[in-house]
Tab-separated table of C-alpha atoms in Angstrom:
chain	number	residue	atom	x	y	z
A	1	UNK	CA	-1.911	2.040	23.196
A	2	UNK	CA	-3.109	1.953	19.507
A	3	UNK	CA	-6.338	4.178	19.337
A	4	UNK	CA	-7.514	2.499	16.306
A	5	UNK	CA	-7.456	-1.542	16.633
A	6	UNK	CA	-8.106	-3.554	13.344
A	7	UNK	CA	-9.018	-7.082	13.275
A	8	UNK	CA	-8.347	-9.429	11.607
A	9	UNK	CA	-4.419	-8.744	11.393
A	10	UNK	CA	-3.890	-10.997	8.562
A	11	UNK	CA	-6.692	-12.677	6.520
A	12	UNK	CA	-6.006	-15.242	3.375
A	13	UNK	CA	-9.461	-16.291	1.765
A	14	UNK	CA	-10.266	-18.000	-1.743
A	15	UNK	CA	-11.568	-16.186	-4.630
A	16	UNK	CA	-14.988	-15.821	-4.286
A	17	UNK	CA	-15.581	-16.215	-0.933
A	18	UNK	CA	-16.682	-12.908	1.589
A	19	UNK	CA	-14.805	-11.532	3.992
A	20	UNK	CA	-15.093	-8.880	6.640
A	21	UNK	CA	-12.793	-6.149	8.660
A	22	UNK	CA	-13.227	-4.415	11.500
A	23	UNK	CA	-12.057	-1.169	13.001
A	24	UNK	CA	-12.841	-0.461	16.545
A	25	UNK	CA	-12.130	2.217	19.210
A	26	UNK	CA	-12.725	3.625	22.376
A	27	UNK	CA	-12.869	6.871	20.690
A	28	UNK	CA	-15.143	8.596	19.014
A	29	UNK	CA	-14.508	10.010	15.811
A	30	UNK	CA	-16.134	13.057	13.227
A	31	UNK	CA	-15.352	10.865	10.243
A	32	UNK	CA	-13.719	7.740	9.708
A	33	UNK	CA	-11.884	6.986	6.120
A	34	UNK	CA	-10.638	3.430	4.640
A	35	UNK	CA	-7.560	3.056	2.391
A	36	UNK	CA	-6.113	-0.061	0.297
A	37	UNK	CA	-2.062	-0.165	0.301
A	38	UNK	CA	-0.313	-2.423	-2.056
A	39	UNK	CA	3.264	-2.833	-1.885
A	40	UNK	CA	6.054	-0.265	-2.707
A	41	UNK	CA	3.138	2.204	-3.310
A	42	UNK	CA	1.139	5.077	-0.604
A	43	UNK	CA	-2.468	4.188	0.567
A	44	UNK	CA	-4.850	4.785	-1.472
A	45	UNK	CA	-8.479	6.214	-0.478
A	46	UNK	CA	-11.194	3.891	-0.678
A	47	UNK	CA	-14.026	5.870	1.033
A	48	UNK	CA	-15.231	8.497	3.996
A	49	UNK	CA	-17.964	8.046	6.097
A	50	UNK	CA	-19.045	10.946	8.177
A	51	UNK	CA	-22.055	10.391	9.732
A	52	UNK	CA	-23.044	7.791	12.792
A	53	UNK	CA	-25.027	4.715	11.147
A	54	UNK	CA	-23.855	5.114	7.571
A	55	UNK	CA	-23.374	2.657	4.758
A	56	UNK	CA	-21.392	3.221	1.485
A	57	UNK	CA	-21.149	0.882	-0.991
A	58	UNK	CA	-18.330	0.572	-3.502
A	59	UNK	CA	-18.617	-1.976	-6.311
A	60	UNK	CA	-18.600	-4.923	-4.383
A	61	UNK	CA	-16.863	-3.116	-0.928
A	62	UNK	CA	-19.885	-2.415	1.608
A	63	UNK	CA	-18.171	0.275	4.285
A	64	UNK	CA	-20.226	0.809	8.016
A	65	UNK	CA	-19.758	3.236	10.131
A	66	UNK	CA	-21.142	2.656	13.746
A	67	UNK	CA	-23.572	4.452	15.200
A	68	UNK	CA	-21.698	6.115	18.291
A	69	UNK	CA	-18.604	6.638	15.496
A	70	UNK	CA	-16.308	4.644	17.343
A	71	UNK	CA	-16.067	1.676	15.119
A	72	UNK	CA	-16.297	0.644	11.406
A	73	UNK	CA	-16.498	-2.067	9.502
A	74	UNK	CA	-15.776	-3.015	5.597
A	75	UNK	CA	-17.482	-5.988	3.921
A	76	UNK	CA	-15.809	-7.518	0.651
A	77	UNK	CA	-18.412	-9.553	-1.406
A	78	UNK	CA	-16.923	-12.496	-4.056
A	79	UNK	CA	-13.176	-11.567	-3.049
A	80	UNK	CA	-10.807	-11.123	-6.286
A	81	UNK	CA	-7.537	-11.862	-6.058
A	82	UNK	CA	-6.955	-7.949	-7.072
A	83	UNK	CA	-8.612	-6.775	-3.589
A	84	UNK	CA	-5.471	-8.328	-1.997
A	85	UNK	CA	-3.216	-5.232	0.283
A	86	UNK	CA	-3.394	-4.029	3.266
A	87	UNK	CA	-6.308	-2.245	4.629
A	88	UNK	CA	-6.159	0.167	7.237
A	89	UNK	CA	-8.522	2.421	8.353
A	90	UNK	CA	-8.169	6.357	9.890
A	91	UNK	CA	-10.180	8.727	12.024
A	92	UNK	CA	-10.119	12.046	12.289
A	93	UNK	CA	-11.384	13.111	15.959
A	94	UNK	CA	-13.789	16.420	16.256
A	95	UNK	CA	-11.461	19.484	16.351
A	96	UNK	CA	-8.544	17.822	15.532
A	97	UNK	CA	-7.000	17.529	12.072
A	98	UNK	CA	-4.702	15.066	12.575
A	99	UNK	CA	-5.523	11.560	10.619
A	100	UNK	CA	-5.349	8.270	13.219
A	101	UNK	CA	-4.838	5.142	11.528
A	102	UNK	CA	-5.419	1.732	12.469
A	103	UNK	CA	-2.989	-1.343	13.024
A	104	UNK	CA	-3.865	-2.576	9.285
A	105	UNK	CA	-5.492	-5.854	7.585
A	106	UNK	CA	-3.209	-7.680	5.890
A	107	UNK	CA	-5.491	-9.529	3.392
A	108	UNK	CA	-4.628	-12.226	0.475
A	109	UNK	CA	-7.012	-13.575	-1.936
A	110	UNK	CA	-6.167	-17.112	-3.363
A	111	UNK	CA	-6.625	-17.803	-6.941
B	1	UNK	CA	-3.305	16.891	-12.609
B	2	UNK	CA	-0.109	15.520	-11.297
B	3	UNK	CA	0.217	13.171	-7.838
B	4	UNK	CA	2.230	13.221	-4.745
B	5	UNK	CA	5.820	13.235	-5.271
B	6	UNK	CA	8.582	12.486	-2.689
B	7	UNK	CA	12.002	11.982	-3.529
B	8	UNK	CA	14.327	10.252	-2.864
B	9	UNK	CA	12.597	7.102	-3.348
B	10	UNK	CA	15.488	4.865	-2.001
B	11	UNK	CA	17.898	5.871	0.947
B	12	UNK	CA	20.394	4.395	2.788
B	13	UNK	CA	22.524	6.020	5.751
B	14	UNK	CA	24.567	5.137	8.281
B	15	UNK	CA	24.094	5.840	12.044
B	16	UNK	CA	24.600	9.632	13.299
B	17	UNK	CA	23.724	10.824	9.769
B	18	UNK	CA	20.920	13.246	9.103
B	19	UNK	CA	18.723	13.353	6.562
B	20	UNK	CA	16.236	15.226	4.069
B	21	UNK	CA	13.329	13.910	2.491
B	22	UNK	CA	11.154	15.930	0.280
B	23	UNK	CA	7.379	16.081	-0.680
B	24	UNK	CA	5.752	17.995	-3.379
B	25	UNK	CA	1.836	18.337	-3.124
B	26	UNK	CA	-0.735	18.185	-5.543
B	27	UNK	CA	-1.025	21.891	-6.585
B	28	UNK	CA	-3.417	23.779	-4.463
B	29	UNK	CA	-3.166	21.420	-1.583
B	30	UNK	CA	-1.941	23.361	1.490
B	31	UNK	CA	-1.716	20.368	3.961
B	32	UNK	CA	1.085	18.322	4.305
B	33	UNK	CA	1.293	16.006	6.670
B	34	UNK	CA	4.202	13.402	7.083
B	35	UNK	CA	3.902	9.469	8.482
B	36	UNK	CA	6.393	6.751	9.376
B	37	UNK	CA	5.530	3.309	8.420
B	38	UNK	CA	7.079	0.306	10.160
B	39	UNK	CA	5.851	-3.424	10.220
B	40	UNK	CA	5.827	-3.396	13.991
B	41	UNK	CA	3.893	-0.291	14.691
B	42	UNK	CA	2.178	0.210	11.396
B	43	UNK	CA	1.327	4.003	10.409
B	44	UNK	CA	2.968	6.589	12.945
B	45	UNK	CA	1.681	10.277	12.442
B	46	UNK	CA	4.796	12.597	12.392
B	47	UNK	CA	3.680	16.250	11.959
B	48	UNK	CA	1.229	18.207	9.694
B	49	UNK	CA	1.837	21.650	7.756
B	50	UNK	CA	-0.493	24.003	6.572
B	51	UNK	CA	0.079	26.970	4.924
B	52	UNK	CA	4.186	27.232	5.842
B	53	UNK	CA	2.741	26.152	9.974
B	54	UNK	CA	2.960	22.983	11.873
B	55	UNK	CA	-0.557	22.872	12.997
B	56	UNK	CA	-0.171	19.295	14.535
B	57	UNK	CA	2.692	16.923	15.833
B	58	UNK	CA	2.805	13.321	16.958
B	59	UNK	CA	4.807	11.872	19.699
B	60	UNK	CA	8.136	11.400	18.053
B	61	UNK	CA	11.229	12.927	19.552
B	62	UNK	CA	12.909	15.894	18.543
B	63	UNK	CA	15.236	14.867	16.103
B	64	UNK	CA	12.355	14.274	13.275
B	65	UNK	CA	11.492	17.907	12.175
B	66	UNK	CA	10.330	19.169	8.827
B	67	UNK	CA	8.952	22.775	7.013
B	68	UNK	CA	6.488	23.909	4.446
B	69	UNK	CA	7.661	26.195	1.755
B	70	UNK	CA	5.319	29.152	0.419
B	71	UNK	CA	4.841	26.704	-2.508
B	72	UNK	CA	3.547	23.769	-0.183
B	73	UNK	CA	6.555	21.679	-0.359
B	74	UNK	CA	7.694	19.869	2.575
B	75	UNK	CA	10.882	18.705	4.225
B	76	UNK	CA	11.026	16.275	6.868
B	77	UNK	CA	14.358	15.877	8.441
B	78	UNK	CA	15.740	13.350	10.753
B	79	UNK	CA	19.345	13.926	12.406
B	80	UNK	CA	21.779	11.542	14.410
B	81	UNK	CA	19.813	9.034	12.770
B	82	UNK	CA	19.415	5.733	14.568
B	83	UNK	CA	18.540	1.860	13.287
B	84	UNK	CA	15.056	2.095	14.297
B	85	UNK	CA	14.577	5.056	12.137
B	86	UNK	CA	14.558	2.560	9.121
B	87	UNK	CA	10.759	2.656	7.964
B	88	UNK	CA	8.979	4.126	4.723
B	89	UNK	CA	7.994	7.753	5.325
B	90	UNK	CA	5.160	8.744	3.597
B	91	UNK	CA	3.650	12.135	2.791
B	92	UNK	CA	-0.040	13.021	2.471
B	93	UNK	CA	-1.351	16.261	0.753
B	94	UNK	CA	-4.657	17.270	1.101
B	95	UNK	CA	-7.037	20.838	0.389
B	96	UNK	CA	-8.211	21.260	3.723
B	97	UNK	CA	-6.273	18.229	6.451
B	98	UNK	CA	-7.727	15.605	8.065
B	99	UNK	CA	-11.084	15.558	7.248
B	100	UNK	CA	-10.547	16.072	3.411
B	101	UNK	CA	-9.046	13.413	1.201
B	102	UNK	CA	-5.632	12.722	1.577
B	103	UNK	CA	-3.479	11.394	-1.433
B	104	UNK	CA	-0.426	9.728	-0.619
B	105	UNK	CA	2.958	9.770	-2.554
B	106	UNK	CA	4.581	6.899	-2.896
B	107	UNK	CA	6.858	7.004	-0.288
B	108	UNK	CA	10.749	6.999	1.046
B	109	UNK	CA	12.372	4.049	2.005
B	110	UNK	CA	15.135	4.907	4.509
B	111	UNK	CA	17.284	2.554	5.238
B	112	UNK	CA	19.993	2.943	8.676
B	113	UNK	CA	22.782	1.121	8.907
């Protein structure tokens, strides 16, 4: 059982348009972290969110966590065909240092 | 300051081979901690060093092992390899573990055959 379920799997939008991914658990979680993978290369950090209720905004990437810290969410406004990778996001449980990730976004923006 | 760096890059081995893969952390990270990536199951956490100690482990059988060196490097090692061990391992350094930021090298792609 994944502890970390992402939805959508796979998402292909047109440039310009908004999308939105989700990260949900049964779990709760002492901070929650979202990373952008392109191909042949490591994740790469986007942002952490740490506290239940938060919103962080990145350029045009608006990042949620939830207010019990089980779930998260990350908004893309006016998509760009350079936001497309995979998107996966990772807890971190209280006590625990071990990094959880999700099942992954698979996202593709269409000139 | 210089990046995550694993090496080999590229690997291919045939079944009942072992094999090292190395990771080299940022300097003056002291946690290492080691993932396999597969399409089917995504990104599977393998073990985490800190300071020369395996402080966590994930559900993977005993033939995946690694080690932390004084200097932070890590091995991972897999023996009597098998074809579902084909995957990109990946290696994470961060200051403090999970709840600090991790930075990810760029990965070895391990190929069984």
């Amino acid at each position: 059982t994944q502890l970390l379920e992402q939805s959508p799997q796979f998402l292909s939008i047109q440039e310009g348009e908004n999308l939105t991914v989700y990260c949900n658990s049964s779990s709760v979680f002492s901070s929650l972290q979202w990373y952008r993978q392109e191909p042949g290369e490591g994740p790469v950090l986007l942002v952490t969110v740490v506290t239940g209720g938060e919103v962080k905004k990145l350029k045009r990437l608006t990042f949620q966590f939830g207010d019990a810290r089980k779930d998260s969410s990350l908004h893309i406004t006016a998509a760009q065909p350079g936001d497309t990778g995979l998107y996966l996001c990772a807890g971190a449980r209280f006590g625990n240092e071990k990094l959880t990730f999700g099942t992954g976004t698979r996202l593709t923006i269409i000139p | 300051k210089a990046g995550v760096t694993q090496t080999p890059r590229y690997l291919i081995k045939t079944r009942g081979q072992q094999v090292t893969l190395s990771c080299s952390p940022i300097s003056g990270h002291r946690s290492v901690s080691w993932y396999q990536q597969t399409p089917g199951q995504g990104l599977q956490f393998l073990f985490e060093y800190f300071s020369e100690t395996q402080r966590n482990k994930g559900n993977f059988p005993g033939r995946f092992s690694g080690r932390q060196f004084s200097n932070s490097r890590s091995e991972m090692n897999v023996s009597t390899l098998e074809l579902g061990d084909s995957a990109l391992y990946l290696c994470a350094s961060s200051s403090q573990g999970a709840r600090t930021e991790a930075f990810f090298g760029q990965g070895t792609r391990l190929t069984v055959v």
